Short mmCIF file of C-alpha atoms in Angstrom, two decimals:
data_model
loop_
_atom_site.label_atom_id
_atom_site.label_comp_id
_atom_site.label_asym_id
_atom_site.label_seq_id
_atom_site.Cartn_x
_atom_site.Cartn_y
_atom_site.Cartn_z
CA MET K 1 -0.34 0.13 0.00
CA MET K 2 1.08 3.90 -0.69
CA CYS K 3 1.93 6.11 2.45
CA LEU K 4 0.00 9.15 2.06
CA PRO K 5 2.03 11.33 1.39
CA GLU K 6 1.38 9.29 -1.58
CA ILE K 7 -1.84 9.23 -1.50
CA GLU K 8 -1.74 12.88 -1.04
CA PHE K 9 0.18 13.55 -3.91
CA CYS K 10 -1.32 10.84 -6.33
CA THR K 11 -4.35 13.01 -5.44
CA GLU K 12 -3.10 16.12 -6.18
CA GLN K 13 -1.84 15.76 -9.44
CA CYS K 14 -5.05 13.55 -10.75
CA ILE K 15 -6.83 17.19 -10.19
CA LEU K 16 -4.30 19.36 -10.92
CA GLN K 17 -3.88 17.51 -14.24
CA LEU K 18 -7.80 17.40 -15.30
CA LEU K 19 -7.75 21.21 -14.56
CA GLU K 20 -4.71 21.74 -16.47
CA ALA K 21 -5.93 20.76 -19.18
CA HIS K 22 -10.13 22.08 -18.26
CA PRO K 23 -9.38 24.91 -16.55
CA LEU K 24 -12.53 25.80 -14.01
CA LYS K 25 -13.86 29.26 -13.78
CA PRO K 26 -13.71 30.05 -9.60
CA GLY K 27 -16.86 29.41 -7.77
CA SER K 28 -17.32 25.96 -9.90
CA ILE K 29 -17.73 22.75 -8.04
CA PHE K 30 -15.61 19.81 -7.96
CA VAL K 31 -16.44 16.51 -7.17
CA ILE K 32 -15.12 13.48 -5.65
CA GLY K 33 -16.00 10.14 -4.36
CA CYS K 34 -13.41 8.57 -3.26
CA SER K 35 -13.55 4.92 -1.36
CA SER K 36 -10.12 4.46 0.85
CA SER K 37 -11.08 0.79 1.13
CA GLU K 38 -10.49 0.60 -3.12
CA VAL K 39 -7.57 3.01 -2.29
CA CYS K 40 -5.93 0.33 0.51
CA GLY K 41 -6.11 -2.68 -2.11
CA GLY K 42 -9.67 -3.71 -0.56
CA THR K 43 -13.30 -4.26 -1.83
CA ILE K 44 -15.51 -0.89 -2.03
CA GLY K 45 -17.41 -0.70 1.50
CA LYS K 46 -15.61 -3.65 3.36
CA ASN K 47 -11.80 -1.91 5.03
CA SER K 48 -12.96 1.61 5.35
CA SER K 49 -9.32 3.81 6.48
CA GLU K 50 -9.72 6.85 8.40
CA GLU K 51 -6.34 7.96 7.77
CA THR K 52 -7.10 7.47 3.92
CA GLY K 53 -10.15 9.16 3.67
CA ARG K 54 -8.67 12.54 5.35
CA ALA K 55 -5.19 12.26 3.28
CA VAL K 56 -7.48 12.10 -0.12
CA PHE K 57 -9.69 15.24 1.46
CA ALA K 58 -6.05 17.28 2.09
CA ALA K 59 -4.90 17.50 -0.77
CA ALA K 60 -8.21 17.97 -2.75
CA PHE K 61 -9.80 20.02 -0.82
CA ARG K 62 -6.65 22.37 -0.41
CA VAL K 63 -5.68 22.46 -4.30
CA LEU K 64 -8.83 23.41 -4.71
CA SER K 65 -9.29 26.01 -2.01
CA GLU K 66 -6.56 27.56 -3.26
CA LYS K 67 -8.08 27.93 -6.82
CA HIS K 68 -11.19 29.47 -5.08
CA ILE K 69 -13.28 25.64 -6.53
CA TYR K 70 -15.56 24.68 -5.15
CA LEU K 71 -15.27 21.18 -3.17
CA ALA K 72 -17.80 18.38 -3.36
CA CYS K 73 -16.98 14.94 -1.65
CA GLN K 74 -19.60 12.15 -1.58
CA CYS K 75 -21.01 10.25 0.97
CA CYS K 76 -21.50 6.38 -0.02
CA GLU K 77 -24.98 4.27 -0.53
CA HIS K 78 -25.73 3.93 3.04
CA LEU K 79 -26.10 8.25 2.97
CA ASN K 80 -27.80 7.58 -0.62
CA ARG K 81 -24.25 8.91 -2.26
CA ALA K 82 -25.62 12.67 -0.24
CA LEU K 83 -22.28 15.29 -0.99
CA VAL K 84 -20.68 17.10 1.61
CA VAL K 85 -19.86 20.57 1.07
CA GLU K 86 -18.69 24.20 2.34
CA ALA K 87 -22.05 26.07 3.55
CA ALA K 88 -20.82 29.10 1.49
CA CYS K 89 -21.36 26.75 -1.77
CA CYS K 90 -24.40 26.16 -0.45
CA THR K 91 -25.49 29.65 -0.41
CA GLU K 92 -23.71 30.59 -3.75
CA HIS K 93 -25.41 27.53 -5.84
CA ARG K 94 -28.74 28.29 -3.69
CA LEU K 95 -28.76 23.94 -2.43
CA GLU K 96 -30.86 22.34 -0.31
CA PRO K 97 -29.04 20.89 2.95
CA VAL K 98 -30.44 17.95 4.70
CA SER K 99 -29.75 16.64 8.49
CA VAL K 100 -26.88 14.21 8.70
CA VAL K 101 -23.92 13.73 10.08
CA PRO K 102 -21.88 11.79 7.94
CA TRP K 103 -19.32 8.39 9.72
CA LEU K 104 -17.07 5.98 8.87
CA HIS K 105 -20.07 3.43 8.04
CA ALA K 106 -23.06 5.86 6.99
CA GLY K 107 -21.01 8.56 4.49
CA GLY K 108 -17.60 6.87 4.63
CA SER K 109 -13.81 8.00 5.38
CA PHE K 110 -13.62 10.18 2.78
CA ALA K 111 -17.26 12.40 3.18
CA THR K 112 -16.52 11.98 7.57
CA ALA K 113 -13.10 13.82 6.74
CA ALA K 114 -14.87 16.57 4.79
CA TRP K 115 -17.60 16.76 7.67
CA ASN K 116 -14.64 16.93 10.24
CA LEU K 117 -12.21 19.31 8.23
CA MET K 118 -14.08 21.46 6.32
CA PRO K 119 -15.02 24.91 8.38
CA GLU K 120 -18.70 25.21 7.76
CA PRO K 121 -19.65 22.15 6.33
CA VAL K 122 -23.34 20.75 5.34
CA VAL K 123 -24.36 17.94 3.56
CA VAL K 124 -27.25 17.83 0.30
CA GLU K 125 -28.22 15.21 -1.74
CA HIS K 126 -28.44 16.74 -5.13
CA ILE K 127 -25.25 19.19 -7.20
CA ARG K 128 -24.76 19.68 -10.43
CA ALA K 129 -20.86 19.52 -10.68
CA ASP K 130 -18.61 20.75 -13.43
CA ALA K 131 -16.03 18.03 -12.99
CA GLY K 132 -14.95 15.56 -10.56
CA LEU K 133 -12.51 11.84 -9.97
CA ASP K 134 -14.38 8.42 -8.81
CA ILE K 135 -10.87 7.16 -6.96
CA GLY K 136 -12.53 3.84 -6.80
CA GLY K 137 -15.62 2.77 -8.59
CA THR K 138 -17.70 5.31 -6.82
CA LEU K 139 -20.03 6.15 -9.49
CA ILE K 140 -19.76 10.36 -9.78
CA GLY K 141 -21.70 10.66 -12.46
CA MET K 142 -24.96 11.25 -10.97
CA HIS K 143 -23.70 14.40 -9.08
CA LEU K 144 -21.88 16.05 -12.57
CA LYS K 145 -23.97 17.76 -15.02
CA GLU K 146 -25.75 16.55 -18.21
CA VAL K 147 -23.06 16.14 -20.80
CA ALA K 148 -19.60 14.69 -18.94
CA VAL K 149 -16.93 13.98 -20.71
CA PRO K 150 -14.47 11.66 -20.03
CA PHE K 151 -10.70 12.52 -19.14
CA ARG K 152 -8.08 10.24 -19.13
CA LEU K 153 -5.50 10.28 -16.99
CA GLN K 154 -1.84 9.95 -17.32
CA HIS K 155 -1.71 8.07 -13.79
CA PRO K 156 -5.12 6.43 -13.55
CA ARG K 157 -4.60 5.01 -9.69
CA ILE K 158 -4.07 5.98 -6.07
CA GLY K 159 -2.94 3.59 -4.04
CA GLN K 160 -4.89 0.58 -5.53
CA ALA K 161 -7.92 2.23 -6.42
CA ALA K 162 -8.58 3.30 -10.48
CA VAL K 163 -9.75 6.76 -10.68
CA THR K 164 -11.87 8.01 -13.67
CA ALA K 165 -11.99 11.69 -14.26
CA ALA K 166 -14.37 13.64 -16.34
CA TRP K 167 -15.03 17.06 -16.90
CA THR K 168 -18.29 18.52 -18.42
CA ARG K 169 -19.75 20.81 -21.50
CA PRO K 170 -22.25 22.40 -22.26
CA LYS K 171 -25.07 20.66 -24.63
CA LEU K 172 -24.62 21.40 -28.24
CA ILE K 173 -28.26 22.18 -29.82
CA GLY K 174 -29.60 23.04 -33.02
CA GLY K 175 -29.22 20.82 -35.30
CA GLU K 176 -27.35 21.40 -38.65
CA ARG K 177 -27.72 24.78 -39.16
CA ALA K 178 -26.72 25.74 -35.58
CA ARG K 179 -23.13 27.12 -35.08
CA TYR K 180 -20.94 26.41 -31.90
CA ARG K 181 -17.41 28.02 -30.78
#
């Protein structure tokens, strides 16, 4: 298994590679779903690691905060894949908060780290993110805007977990007479 600094480094590199190829504006939302079990070489939902969840969160929050991009941290299926976000994100994007507190066995280690380490965390059920990472097969697609475009990472692994990246683009509408930028 990778050590925690390596997990942080790999997380940071995946985010930076995606943002370099597809920059986001300040105030955009970047969603991450993370199975710490998969990062550690286990099966999703079976071997949660609080330390691994904190390492992934710390790296993601640091990188995205520096770019003034909001991080949305997906909970596990026991909380219906709700998301932990900052209160400012909730307000700016007019999201509706729900009442729940993620913990290791209902929310997962990554969402629990977000709840414990974000300055003003809230949980929301729905979000339409501009880009994101799926670390370990957590299925973030339901939280991306409608036209999600896969992005191939140079090194698509964090620990033992496969990483899938995506960005979104506006829909192309209008048919053959339409023009696009």
